[in-house]
Amino acid sequence: MNRRDFFQLTAGALLAGGTRATRPLLNAQSATSVAQSSGGGPVKVDIYSRHLQWLRQADQVAEAAIEMGFDGVNVTVRPYPGHVDPDNVAQELPSFVNTLRKHGLLVRSITTNISDADLPAERIVAAASSLGITHYWWGTYRYDLSKPIYEQLDALKPRVAKIAALSEKYKMTAAYHTYSTPGTVGSAMWDLLPLLREHDPKFVGFHYDTGHESHHINRLWEVNLRGAGPYIAAVAVKDYAPEQNLGLKGEGGPYTGPPGALGGRGDGLPSGAVARGGPGRGPAAAQPGGPRGGASDRGGDAGGRGDRGRGGADTPGSTWAAGNGWRTRSVPLGMGMVNLPQIAAALKDIHFAGPIEVQAEYPNGGADNAQDYLTLPRAQVLGAMKRDLLTLRRGFGVS
Protein backbone atom coordinates (compact mmCIF):
# COMPACT_ATOMS: atom_id res chain seq x y z
CA MET A 1 0.00 0.00 0.00
CA ASN A 2 1.44 3.39 -0.97
CA ARG A 3 1.25 6.55 1.14
CA ARG A 4 -1.62 8.04 -0.84
CA ASP A 5 -3.77 4.91 -0.46
CA PHE A 6 -2.97 4.79 3.26
CA PHE A 7 -3.90 8.44 3.69
CA GLN A 8 -7.21 8.01 1.87
CA LEU A 9 -8.14 5.01 3.98
CA THR A 10 -7.26 6.66 7.27
CA ALA A 11 -8.97 9.92 6.32
CA GLY A 12 -12.21 8.11 5.55
CA ALA A 13 -11.93 6.05 8.73
CA LEU A 14 -11.87 9.20 10.85
CA LEU A 15 -15.53 9.78 10.04
CA ALA A 16 -16.68 6.27 9.24
CA GLY A 17 -18.04 5.65 12.72
CA GLY A 18 -20.94 8.03 12.37
CA THR A 19 -22.36 11.00 10.58
CA ARG A 20 -21.74 13.41 13.42
CA ALA A 21 -18.53 13.39 15.46
CA THR A 22 -17.96 14.73 18.94
CA ARG A 23 -15.78 17.82 19.14
CA PRO A 24 -12.32 17.06 20.56
CA LEU A 25 -11.85 18.16 24.14
CA LEU A 26 -9.04 20.64 24.75
CA ASN A 27 -6.62 20.07 27.58
CA ALA A 28 -5.77 23.58 28.77
CA GLN A 29 -2.68 22.37 30.64
CA SER A 30 -1.12 21.05 27.41
CA ALA A 31 -1.87 24.20 25.42
CA THR A 32 1.65 25.59 25.67
CA SER A 33 2.14 27.37 22.37
CA VAL A 34 -0.52 29.59 20.85
CA ALA A 35 -3.31 28.00 22.79
CA GLN A 36 -4.22 31.22 24.53
CA SER A 37 -6.59 33.53 22.70
CA SER A 38 -7.20 37.11 23.66
CA GLY A 39 -9.87 35.85 26.03
CA GLY A 40 -7.48 33.48 27.81
CA GLY A 41 -9.02 30.26 26.48
CA PRO A 42 -7.69 27.56 24.18
CA VAL A 43 -6.99 28.31 20.54
CA LYS A 44 -10.00 28.21 18.24
CA VAL A 45 -9.64 26.88 14.70
CA ASP A 46 -11.92 27.67 11.75
CA ILE A 47 -12.55 25.75 8.56
CA TYR A 48 -12.34 27.71 5.31
CA SER A 49 -15.78 27.47 3.71
CA ARG A 50 -14.17 27.40 0.26
CA HIS A 51 -13.59 23.69 0.93
CA LEU A 52 -17.25 23.16 1.75
CA GLN A 53 -18.78 24.82 -1.29
CA TRP A 54 -20.19 21.45 -2.33
CA LEU A 55 -22.58 22.11 0.55
CA ARG A 56 -24.83 25.00 -0.36
CA GLN A 57 -26.92 25.55 2.77
CA ALA A 58 -25.59 27.12 5.96
CA ASP A 59 -27.07 24.29 8.04
CA GLN A 60 -25.15 21.76 5.94
CA VAL A 61 -21.91 23.70 6.29
CA ALA A 62 -22.41 23.93 10.05
CA GLU A 63 -23.07 20.22 10.41
CA ALA A 64 -19.93 19.36 8.44
CA ALA A 65 -17.77 21.79 10.43
CA ILE A 66 -19.00 20.31 13.72
CA GLU A 67 -18.60 16.79 12.39
CA MET A 68 -14.92 17.50 11.79
CA GLY A 69 -14.45 19.22 15.15
CA PHE A 70 -13.84 22.81 14.00
CA ASP A 71 -14.76 25.76 16.19
CA GLY A 72 -15.81 28.17 13.46
CA VAL A 73 -16.10 28.96 9.76
CA ASN A 74 -14.42 31.55 7.54
CA VAL A 75 -17.20 32.33 5.06
CA THR A 76 -16.50 32.97 1.38
CA VAL A 77 -18.15 36.19 0.18
CA ARG A 78 -17.34 35.68 -3.46
CA PRO A 79 -19.24 35.03 -6.69
CA TYR A 80 -20.67 31.52 -7.08
CA PRO A 81 -19.66 28.96 -5.95
CA GLY A 82 -18.83 31.23 -3.01
CA HIS A 83 -21.33 30.84 -0.21
CA VAL A 84 -22.44 34.47 -0.16
CA ASP A 85 -22.93 36.55 -3.31
CA PRO A 86 -21.10 39.90 -2.91
CA ASP A 87 -23.82 41.63 -4.93
CA ASN A 88 -26.45 40.50 -2.42
CA VAL A 89 -24.30 40.57 0.71
CA ALA A 90 -26.66 42.66 2.85
CA GLN A 91 -29.39 40.02 2.50
CA GLU A 92 -27.40 36.77 2.30
CA LEU A 93 -24.59 37.26 4.83
CA PRO A 94 -26.75 37.79 7.95
CA SER A 95 -28.81 34.69 7.27
CA PHE A 96 -25.78 32.53 6.57
CA VAL A 97 -23.78 33.76 9.56
CA ASN A 98 -26.66 33.59 12.03
CA THR A 99 -27.40 30.02 10.99
CA LEU A 100 -23.78 29.00 11.60
CA ARG A 101 -23.82 30.71 14.99
CA LYS A 102 -27.09 29.01 15.87
CA HIS A 103 -25.10 25.76 15.72
CA GLY A 104 -22.56 27.16 18.19
CA LEU A 105 -19.89 28.01 15.62
CA LEU A 106 -17.73 31.12 15.53
CA VAL A 107 -17.77 33.40 12.50
CA ARG A 108 -14.87 35.83 12.85
CA SER A 109 -13.66 36.14 9.25
CA ILE A 110 -14.90 36.40 5.72
CA THR A 111 -12.94 35.86 2.51
CA THR A 112 -13.51 38.46 -0.20
CA ASN A 113 -12.06 39.70 -3.47
CA ILE A 114 -11.62 43.20 -2.03
CA SER A 115 -8.53 44.99 -3.30
CA ASP A 116 -9.67 48.61 -3.08
CA ALA A 117 -11.95 50.62 -0.81
CA ASP A 118 -14.63 51.19 -3.42
CA LEU A 119 -18.41 51.13 -2.99
CA PRO A 120 -18.86 47.35 -3.48
CA ALA A 121 -16.12 46.75 -0.92
CA GLU A 122 -17.76 49.06 1.59
CA ARG A 123 -21.08 47.22 1.29
CA ILE A 124 -19.33 43.95 2.16
CA VAL A 125 -17.37 45.40 5.08
CA ALA A 126 -20.44 47.20 6.42
CA ALA A 127 -22.50 44.02 6.34
CA ALA A 128 -19.78 42.01 8.06
CA SER A 129 -19.20 44.67 10.71
CA SER A 130 -22.90 44.79 11.57
CA LEU A 131 -22.67 41.09 12.43
CA GLY A 132 -19.68 41.48 14.72
CA ILE A 133 -17.26 39.88 12.24
CA THR A 134 -13.77 41.22 12.90
CA HIS A 135 -11.58 40.27 9.91
CA TYR A 136 -11.85 40.24 6.14
CA TRP A 137 -9.49 38.87 3.48
CA TRP A 138 -7.96 41.64 1.40
CA GLY A 139 -5.80 41.59 -1.76
CA THR A 140 -4.06 40.65 -3.89
CA TYR A 141 -1.70 43.09 -5.65
CA ARG A 142 0.74 41.97 -8.33
CA TYR A 143 3.97 43.38 -9.67
CA ASP A 144 4.81 44.17 -13.25
CA LEU A 145 8.28 42.62 -13.16
CA SER A 146 9.37 44.64 -16.18
CA LYS A 147 9.11 47.84 -14.12
CA PRO A 148 10.91 49.13 -11.00
CA ILE A 149 9.55 47.48 -7.86
CA TYR A 150 9.80 50.40 -5.41
CA GLU A 151 7.91 52.73 -7.73
CA GLN A 152 5.07 50.23 -7.79
CA LEU A 153 5.08 50.00 -4.00
CA ASP A 154 4.92 53.81 -3.75
CA ALA A 155 1.91 53.73 -6.03
CA LEU A 156 0.18 51.32 -3.64
CA LYS A 157 0.42 53.65 -0.62
CA PRO A 158 -2.84 55.51 -1.24
CA ARG A 159 -4.69 52.26 -1.91
CA VAL A 160 -3.47 50.77 1.36
CA ALA A 161 -4.36 54.00 3.18
CA LYS A 162 -7.93 53.85 1.88
CA ILE A 163 -8.28 50.21 2.97
CA ALA A 164 -7.04 51.20 6.44
CA ALA A 165 -9.56 54.04 6.58
CA LEU A 166 -12.38 51.72 5.50
CA SER A 167 -11.43 49.23 8.20
CA GLU A 168 -11.23 51.93 10.85
CA LYS A 169 -14.65 53.24 9.88
CA TYR A 170 -16.22 49.83 10.46
CA LYS A 171 -13.91 48.68 13.28
CA MET A 172 -12.57 45.71 11.32
CA THR A 173 -9.15 44.37 10.29
CA ALA A 174 -8.20 43.90 6.65
CA ALA A 175 -5.92 40.83 6.43
CA TYR A 176 -3.75 40.71 3.30
CA HIS A 177 -3.16 37.11 2.18
CA THR A 178 0.47 36.12 1.58
CA TYR A 179 1.26 34.05 -1.52
CA SER A 180 4.55 32.50 -2.61
CA THR A 181 4.64 33.60 -6.23
CA PRO A 182 7.40 36.16 -6.92
CA GLY A 183 5.08 38.43 -8.89
CA THR A 184 2.79 38.87 -5.90
CA VAL A 185 3.14 41.87 -3.60
CA GLY A 186 3.59 40.68 -0.03
CA SER A 187 5.16 37.33 -0.87
CA ALA A 188 8.39 38.51 0.79
CA MET A 189 6.32 40.39 3.39
CA TRP A 190 9.10 42.96 3.85
CA ASP A 191 7.93 44.76 0.72
CA LEU A 192 4.39 45.41 1.94
CA LEU A 193 5.22 45.70 5.64
CA PRO A 194 6.53 49.32 5.45
CA LEU A 195 3.21 50.36 3.89
CA LEU A 196 1.23 48.59 6.59
CA ARG A 197 3.36 50.11 9.34
CA GLU A 198 2.06 53.56 8.41
CA HIS A 199 -1.28 52.43 9.87
CA ASP A 200 -2.62 50.89 13.06
CA PRO A 201 -2.40 47.05 13.04
CA LYS A 202 -5.97 47.02 14.36
CA PHE A 203 -7.04 47.95 10.83
CA VAL A 204 -4.55 46.38 8.38
CA GLY A 205 -2.26 43.39 8.57
CA PHE A 206 -1.24 40.11 6.99
CA HIS A 207 -3.29 36.98 6.50
CA TYR A 208 -0.20 34.79 7.03
CA ASP A 209 -0.26 31.60 4.94
CA THR A 210 1.99 28.91 6.46
CA GLY A 211 2.16 26.91 3.24
CA HIS A 212 3.12 29.76 0.96
CA GLU A 213 5.56 31.22 3.48
CA SER A 214 7.26 27.82 3.90
CA HIS A 215 8.74 28.42 0.44
CA HIS A 216 11.12 30.81 2.20
CA ILE A 217 13.44 27.97 3.19
CA ASN A 218 16.15 27.88 5.87
CA ARG A 219 13.53 29.34 8.23
CA LEU A 220 13.44 32.72 6.54
CA TRP A 221 9.68 32.33 6.96
CA GLU A 222 10.27 32.74 10.71
CA VAL A 223 12.14 36.00 10.22
CA ASN A 224 9.19 37.23 8.15
CA LEU A 225 6.66 36.11 10.74
CA ARG A 226 8.49 37.61 13.71
CA GLY A 227 9.38 40.77 11.77
CA ALA A 228 5.74 41.46 10.98
CA GLY A 229 4.87 41.05 14.67
CA PRO A 230 1.59 42.83 15.47
CA TYR A 231 0.76 43.03 11.77
CA ILE A 232 0.05 39.29 11.67
CA ALA A 233 -3.71 39.68 11.71
CA ALA A 234 -4.82 36.14 10.87
CA VAL A 235 -3.26 32.80 9.99
CA ALA A 236 -4.14 30.27 7.27
CA VAL A 237 -2.61 26.86 7.98
CA LYS A 238 -1.72 24.57 5.09
CA ASP A 239 1.28 22.62 3.86
CA TYR A 240 3.41 22.16 0.74
CA ALA A 241 6.01 19.58 -0.24
CA PRO A 242 8.74 19.93 -2.88
CA GLU A 243 8.96 17.53 -5.79
CA GLN A 244 11.28 17.23 -8.77
CA ASN A 245 10.40 16.30 -12.34
CA LEU A 246 13.48 16.06 -14.53
CA GLY A 247 11.51 15.44 -17.71
CA LEU A 248 13.16 12.11 -18.36
CA LYS A 249 10.18 10.77 -20.32
CA GLY A 250 10.27 7.43 -18.54
CA GLU A 251 13.92 6.60 -19.21
CA GLY A 252 14.26 5.74 -15.53
CA GLY A 253 17.47 4.92 -13.72
CA PRO A 254 19.14 6.88 -10.95
CA TYR A 255 19.52 10.63 -11.09
CA THR A 256 23.22 11.14 -11.81
CA GLY A 257 23.41 14.67 -10.51
CA PRO A 258 23.88 18.03 -12.18
CA PRO A 259 26.65 18.36 -14.78
CA GLY A 260 30.02 17.56 -13.34
CA ALA A 261 28.69 16.34 -9.99
CA LEU A 262 29.90 12.81 -9.19
CA GLY A 263 30.58 12.30 -12.86
CA GLY A 264 26.97 12.89 -13.77
CA ARG A 265 25.57 14.75 -16.75
CA GLY A 266 22.35 15.99 -15.17
CA ASP A 267 20.30 14.58 -18.04
CA GLY A 268 19.69 11.12 -16.65
CA LEU A 269 22.24 9.45 -18.92
CA PRO A 270 25.45 7.72 -17.83
CA SER A 271 28.47 10.00 -17.94
CA GLY A 272 29.84 8.29 -21.04
CA ALA A 273 26.63 8.36 -23.05
CA VAL A 274 25.66 10.82 -25.76
CA ALA A 275 22.29 12.57 -25.73
CA ARG A 276 20.10 12.70 -28.81
CA GLY A 277 21.20 16.22 -29.57
CA GLY A 278 24.61 14.88 -30.67
CA PRO A 279 28.15 15.01 -29.29
CA GLY A 280 29.85 18.01 -27.72
CA ARG A 281 27.38 18.24 -24.84
CA GLY A 282 29.26 16.46 -22.06
CA PRO A 283 29.98 17.69 -18.57
CA ALA A 284 32.92 19.78 -19.73
CA ALA A 285 30.46 22.17 -21.36
CA ALA A 286 29.01 23.22 -18.01
CA GLN A 287 31.19 25.73 -16.20
CA PRO A 288 30.53 27.28 -12.79
CA GLY A 289 29.17 30.77 -12.62
CA GLY A 290 26.53 30.51 -15.33
CA PRO A 291 23.22 32.28 -14.74
CA ARG A 292 21.41 28.98 -14.16
CA GLY A 293 23.78 27.45 -11.65
CA GLY A 294 26.14 26.02 -14.25
CA ALA A 295 23.87 25.74 -17.27
CA SER A 296 24.02 28.03 -20.25
CA ASP A 297 21.77 31.06 -20.30
CA ARG A 298 20.33 29.63 -23.49
CA GLY A 299 18.05 27.48 -21.35
CA GLY A 300 19.42 24.07 -22.26
CA ASP A 301 21.16 21.21 -20.49
CA ALA A 302 24.90 20.92 -19.91
CA GLY A 303 25.79 22.44 -23.25
CA GLY A 304 22.95 24.93 -23.35
CA ARG A 305 20.93 23.05 -25.95
CA GLY A 306 18.12 21.37 -24.01
CA ASP A 307 14.62 22.26 -25.07
CA ARG A 308 15.89 25.06 -27.35
CA GLY A 309 18.53 22.97 -29.07
CA ARG A 310 18.40 20.17 -31.56
CA GLY A 311 16.97 17.78 -29.01
CA GLY A 312 13.90 19.98 -28.45
CA ALA A 313 11.53 19.55 -25.52
CA ASP A 314 11.97 15.76 -25.66
CA THR A 315 15.67 15.93 -24.82
CA PRO A 316 16.27 14.17 -21.50
CA GLY A 317 17.08 16.75 -18.87
CA SER A 318 15.39 19.67 -20.59
CA THR A 319 13.15 20.24 -17.58
CA TRP A 320 16.20 20.29 -15.34
CA ALA A 321 17.79 22.90 -17.58
CA ALA A 322 14.77 25.15 -17.24
CA GLY A 323 15.06 25.27 -13.44
CA ASN A 324 16.17 21.88 -12.16
CA GLY A 325 12.63 20.57 -12.45
CA TRP A 326 11.57 21.66 -8.96
CA ARG A 327 8.08 22.72 -7.96
CA THR A 328 5.87 22.34 -4.91
CA ARG A 329 2.52 20.70 -4.42
CA SER A 330 -0.10 21.05 -1.74
CA VAL A 331 -0.16 18.14 0.73
CA PRO A 332 -2.11 17.27 3.89
CA LEU A 333 -0.95 19.15 6.95
CA GLY A 334 2.14 17.63 8.53
CA MET A 335 3.35 15.95 5.33
CA GLY A 336 5.33 18.86 3.89
CA MET A 337 7.70 21.67 4.80
CA VAL A 338 5.57 23.45 7.42
CA ASN A 339 6.93 23.16 10.98
CA LEU A 340 3.90 23.61 13.21
CA PRO A 341 5.68 23.70 16.61
CA GLN A 342 8.07 26.41 15.39
CA ILE A 343 5.19 28.44 13.97
CA ALA A 344 3.28 28.05 17.22
CA ALA A 345 6.28 29.26 19.24
CA ALA A 346 6.72 32.32 17.01
CA LEU A 347 3.02 33.17 17.16
CA LYS A 348 3.12 32.96 20.95
CA ASP A 349 6.15 35.25 21.10
CA ILE A 350 4.48 37.94 18.98
CA HIS A 351 1.31 37.65 21.10
CA PHE A 352 -0.85 36.62 18.17
CA ALA A 353 -4.54 36.45 19.05
CA GLY A 354 -6.32 36.54 15.67
CA PRO A 355 -8.34 33.95 13.75
CA ILE A 356 -6.69 30.70 12.64
CA GLU A 357 -8.12 28.59 9.84
CA VAL A 358 -7.27 25.38 8.01
CA GLN A 359 -6.97 25.51 4.22
CA ALA A 360 -6.99 22.04 2.67
CA GLU A 361 -5.83 22.54 -0.93
CA TYR A 362 -4.38 19.07 -1.65
CA PRO A 363 -6.41 16.79 -4.00
CA ASN A 364 -9.58 15.94 -2.11
CA GLY A 365 -12.47 15.20 -4.43
CA GLY A 366 -13.14 18.77 -5.54
CA ALA A 367 -13.30 20.21 -2.01
CA ASP A 368 -9.71 21.36 -2.49
CA ASN A 369 -10.44 23.72 -5.37
CA ALA A 370 -13.82 25.18 -4.44
CA GLN A 371 -16.00 22.91 -6.57
CA ASP A 372 -19.73 22.70 -5.87
CA TYR A 373 -19.72 18.90 -6.13
CA LEU A 374 -17.62 15.97 -4.90
CA THR A 375 -15.91 13.14 -6.74
CA LEU A 376 -14.99 11.25 -3.55
CA PRO A 377 -17.14 9.94 -0.68
CA ARG A 378 -18.19 12.54 1.86
CA ALA A 379 -16.62 10.63 4.76
CA GLN A 380 -13.26 10.56 2.98
CA VAL A 381 -13.34 14.25 2.14
CA LEU A 382 -14.33 15.37 5.63
CA GLY A 383 -11.98 12.82 7.19
CA ALA A 384 -9.04 14.35 5.35
CA MET A 385 -9.81 17.81 6.72
CA LYS A 386 -10.42 16.43 10.20
CA ARG A 387 -6.96 14.87 10.02
CA ASP A 388 -5.55 18.35 9.24
CA LEU A 389 -7.28 19.76 12.31
CA LEU A 390 -5.94 17.02 14.57
CA THR A 391 -2.45 17.55 13.14
CA LEU A 392 -2.66 21.29 13.76
CA ARG A 393 -3.79 20.80 17.34
CA ARG A 394 -0.96 18.36 18.02
CA GLY A 395 1.60 20.64 16.38
CA PHE A 396 0.34 23.67 18.31
CA GLY A 397 0.42 21.84 21.63
CA VAL A 398 -3.32 21.32 21.99
CA SER A 399 -4.60 17.77 22.57
PDB file of N, CA and C in Angstrom, residues 57-58 75-77 83-99 120 122-131 133:
ATOM      1  N   GLN A  57     -26.125  24.947   1.712  1.00  0.00           N
ATOM      2  CA  GLN A  57     -26.922  25.548   2.767  1.00  0.00           C
ATOM      3  C   GLN A  57     -26.081  25.743   4.029  1.00  0.00           C
ATOM      4  N   ALA A  58     -26.352  26.826   4.748  1.00  0.00           N
ATOM      5  CA  ALA A  58     -25.588  27.122   5.955  1.00  0.00           C
ATOM      6  C   ALA A  58     -25.714  26.008   6.989  1.00  0.00           C
ATOM      7  N   VAL A  75     -16.197  32.396   6.124  1.00  0.00           N
ATOM      8  CA  VAL A  75     -17.198  32.330   5.060  1.00  0.00           C
ATOM      9  C   VAL A  75     -16.703  33.025   3.799  1.00  0.00           C
ATOM     10  N   THR A  76     -16.870  32.369   2.661  1.00  0.00           N
ATOM     11  CA  THR A  76     -16.498  32.973   1.376  1.00  0.00           C
ATOM     12  C   THR A  76     -17.603  33.914   0.905  1.00  0.00           C
ATOM     13  N   VAL A  77     -17.249  35.192   0.768  1.00  0.00           N
ATOM     14  CA  VAL A  77     -18.150  36.187   0.183  1.00  0.00           C
ATOM     15  C   VAL A  77     -17.576  36.496  -1.188  1.00  0.00           C
ATOM     16  N   HIS A  83     -20.107  31.073  -0.966  1.00  0.00           N
ATOM     17  CA  HIS A  83     -21.333  30.840  -0.206  1.00  0.00           C
ATOM     18  C   HIS A  83     -22.231  32.065  -0.143  1.00  0.00           C
ATOM     19  N   VAL A  84     -21.649  33.246  -0.207  1.00  0.00           N
ATOM     20  CA  VAL A  84     -22.445  34.475  -0.157  1.00  0.00           C
ATOM     21  C   VAL A  84     -22.099  35.323  -1.370  1.00  0.00           C
ATOM     22  N   ASP A  85     -23.116  35.729  -2.117  1.00  0.00           N
ATOM     23  CA  ASP A  85     -22.932  36.552  -3.309  1.00  0.00           C
ATOM     24  C   ASP A  85     -22.603  37.993  -2.891  1.00  0.00           C
ATOM     25  N   PRO A  86     -21.446  38.523  -3.299  1.00  0.00           N
ATOM     26  CA  PRO A  86     -21.104  39.903  -2.906  1.00  0.00           C
ATOM     27  C   PRO A  86     -22.142  40.933  -3.327  1.00  0.00           C
ATOM     28  N   ASP A  87     -22.822  40.675  -4.453  1.00  0.00           N
ATOM     29  CA  ASP A  87     -23.818  41.632  -4.930  1.00  0.00           C
ATOM     30  C   ASP A  87     -25.082  41.629  -4.069  1.00  0.00           C
ATOM     31  N   ASN A  88     -25.252  40.600  -3.256  1.00  0.00           N
ATOM     32  CA  ASN A  88     -26.446  40.500  -2.417  1.00  0.00           C
ATOM     33  C   ASN A  88     -26.049  40.292  -0.957  1.00  0.00           C
ATOM     34  N   VAL A  89     -24.891  40.866  -0.584  1.00  0.00           N
ATOM     35  CA  VAL A  89     -24.298  40.570   0.710  1.00  0.00           C
ATOM     36  C   VAL A  89     -25.174  41.023   1.877  1.00  0.00           C
ATOM     37  N   ALA A  90     -25.862  42.140   1.739  1.00  0.00           N
ATOM     38  CA  ALA A  90     -26.664  42.660   2.853  1.00  0.00           C
ATOM     39  C   ALA A  90     -27.797  41.723   3.221  1.00  0.00           C
ATOM     40  N   GLN A  91     -28.307  40.957   2.245  1.00  0.00           N
ATOM     41  CA  GLN A  91     -29.388  40.022   2.500  1.00  0.00           C
ATOM     42  C   GLN A  91     -28.875  38.624   2.854  1.00  0.00           C
ATOM     43  N   GLU A  92     -27.834  38.161   2.149  1.00  0.00           N
ATOM     44  CA  GLU A  92     -27.401  36.772   2.301  1.00  0.00           C
ATOM     45  C   GLU A  92     -26.473  36.547   3.492  1.00  0.00           C
ATOM     46  N   LEU A  93     -25.580  37.498   3.771  1.00  0.00           N
ATOM     47  CA  LEU A  93     -24.594  37.263   4.825  1.00  0.00           C
ATOM     48  C   LEU A  93     -25.227  37.114   6.209  1.00  0.00           C
ATOM     49  N   PRO A  94     -26.173  37.974   6.617  1.00  0.00           N
ATOM     50  CA  PRO A  94     -26.754  37.794   7.952  1.00  0.00           C
ATOM     51  C   PRO A  94     -27.408  36.433   8.138  1.00  0.00           C
ATOM     52  N   SER A  95     -28.146  35.988   7.157  1.00  0.00           N
ATOM     53  CA  SER A  95     -28.813  34.694   7.272  1.00  0.00           C
ATOM     54  C   SER A  95     -27.810  33.558   7.393  1.00  0.00           C
ATOM     55  N   PHE A  96     -26.772  33.595   6.561  1.00  0.00           N
ATOM     56  CA  PHE A  96     -25.778  32.527   6.565  1.00  0.00           C
ATOM     57  C   PHE A  96     -25.021  32.506   7.893  1.00  0.00           C
ATOM     58  N   VAL A  97     -24.569  33.674   8.328  1.00  0.00           N
ATOM     59  CA  VAL A  97     -23.777  33.758   9.558  1.00  0.00           C
ATOM     60  C   VAL A  97     -24.612  33.386  10.780  1.00  0.00           C
ATOM     61  N   ASN A  98     -25.830  33.883  10.861  1.00  0.00           N
ATOM     62  CA  ASN A  98     -26.661  33.594  12.030  1.00  0.00           C
ATOM     63  C   ASN A  98     -27.009  32.114  12.123  1.00  0.00           C
ATOM     64  N   THR A  99     -27.141  31.463  10.975  1.00  0.00           N
ATOM     65  CA  THR A  99     -27.396  30.020  10.990  1.00  0.00           C
ATOM     66  C   THR A  99     -26.191  29.263  11.521  1.00  0.00           C
ATOM     67  N   PRO A 120     -18.534  48.758  -3.750  1.00  0.00           N
ATOM     68  CA  PRO A 120     -18.862  47.353  -3.482  1.00  0.00           C
ATOM     69  C   PRO A 120     -18.143  46.812  -2.246  1.00  0.00           C
ATOM     70  N   GLU A 122     -17.177  48.498   0.372  1.00  0.00           N
ATOM     71  CA  GLU A 122     -17.758  49.060   1.594  1.00  0.00           C
ATOM     72  C   GLU A 122     -19.052  48.352   1.964  1.00  0.00           C
ATOM     73  N   ARG A 123     -19.839  47.956   0.989  1.00  0.00           N
ATOM     74  CA  ARG A 123     -21.076  47.224   1.293  1.00  0.00           C
ATOM     75  C   ARG A 123     -20.755  45.911   2.007  1.00  0.00           C
ATOM     76  N   ILE A 124     -19.706  45.227   1.542  1.00  0.00           N
ATOM     77  CA  ILE A 124     -19.327  43.953   2.155  1.00  0.00           C
ATOM     78  C   ILE A 124     -18.832  44.173   3.582  1.00  0.00           C
ATOM     79  N   VAL A 125     -17.940  45.141   3.759  1.00  0.00           N
ATOM     80  CA  VAL A 125     -17.370  45.403   5.077  1.00  0.00           C
ATOM     81  C   VAL A 125     -18.456  45.882   6.042  1.00  0.00           C
ATOM     82  N   ALA A 126     -19.356  46.708   5.560  1.00  0.00           N
ATOM     83  CA  ALA A 126     -20.435  47.202   6.419  1.00  0.00           C
ATOM     84  C   ALA A 126     -21.326  46.058   6.888  1.00  0.00           C
ATOM     85  N   ALA A 127     -21.653  45.154   5.973  1.00  0.00           N
ATOM     86  CA  ALA A 127     -22.504  44.017   6.339  1.00  0.00           C
ATOM     87  C   ALA A 127     -21.811  43.115   7.349  1.00  0.00           C
ATOM     88  N   ALA A 128     -20.522  42.871   7.141  1.00  0.00           N
ATOM     89  CA  ALA A 128     -19.776  42.011   8.060  1.00  0.00           C
ATOM     90  C   ALA A 128     -19.650  42.667   9.435  1.00  0.00           C
ATOM     91  N   SER A 129     -19.359  43.956   9.452  1.00  0.00           N
ATOM     92  CA  SER A 129     -19.202  44.668  10.708  1.00  0.00           C
ATOM     93  C   SER A 129     -20.487  44.650  11.524  1.00  0.00           C
ATOM     94  N   SER A 130     -21.614  44.779  10.856  1.00  0.00           N
ATOM     95  CA  SER A 130     -22.896  44.788  11.567  1.00  0.00           C
ATOM     96  C   SER A 130     -23.182  43.471  12.260  1.00  0.00           C
ATOM     97  N   LEU A 131     -22.486  42.415  11.835  1.00  0.00           N
ATOM     98  CA  LEU A 131     -22.667  41.087  12.428  1.00  0.00           C
ATOM     99  C   LEU A 131     -21.598  40.765  13.456  1.00  0.00           C
ATOM    100  N   ILE A 133     -18.414  40.535  12.866  1.00  0.00           N
ATOM    101  CA  ILE A 133     -17.261  39.879  12.245  1.00  0.00           C
ATOM    102  C   ILE A 133     -16.084  40.853  12.319  1.00  0.00           C
TER     103      ILE A 133
END
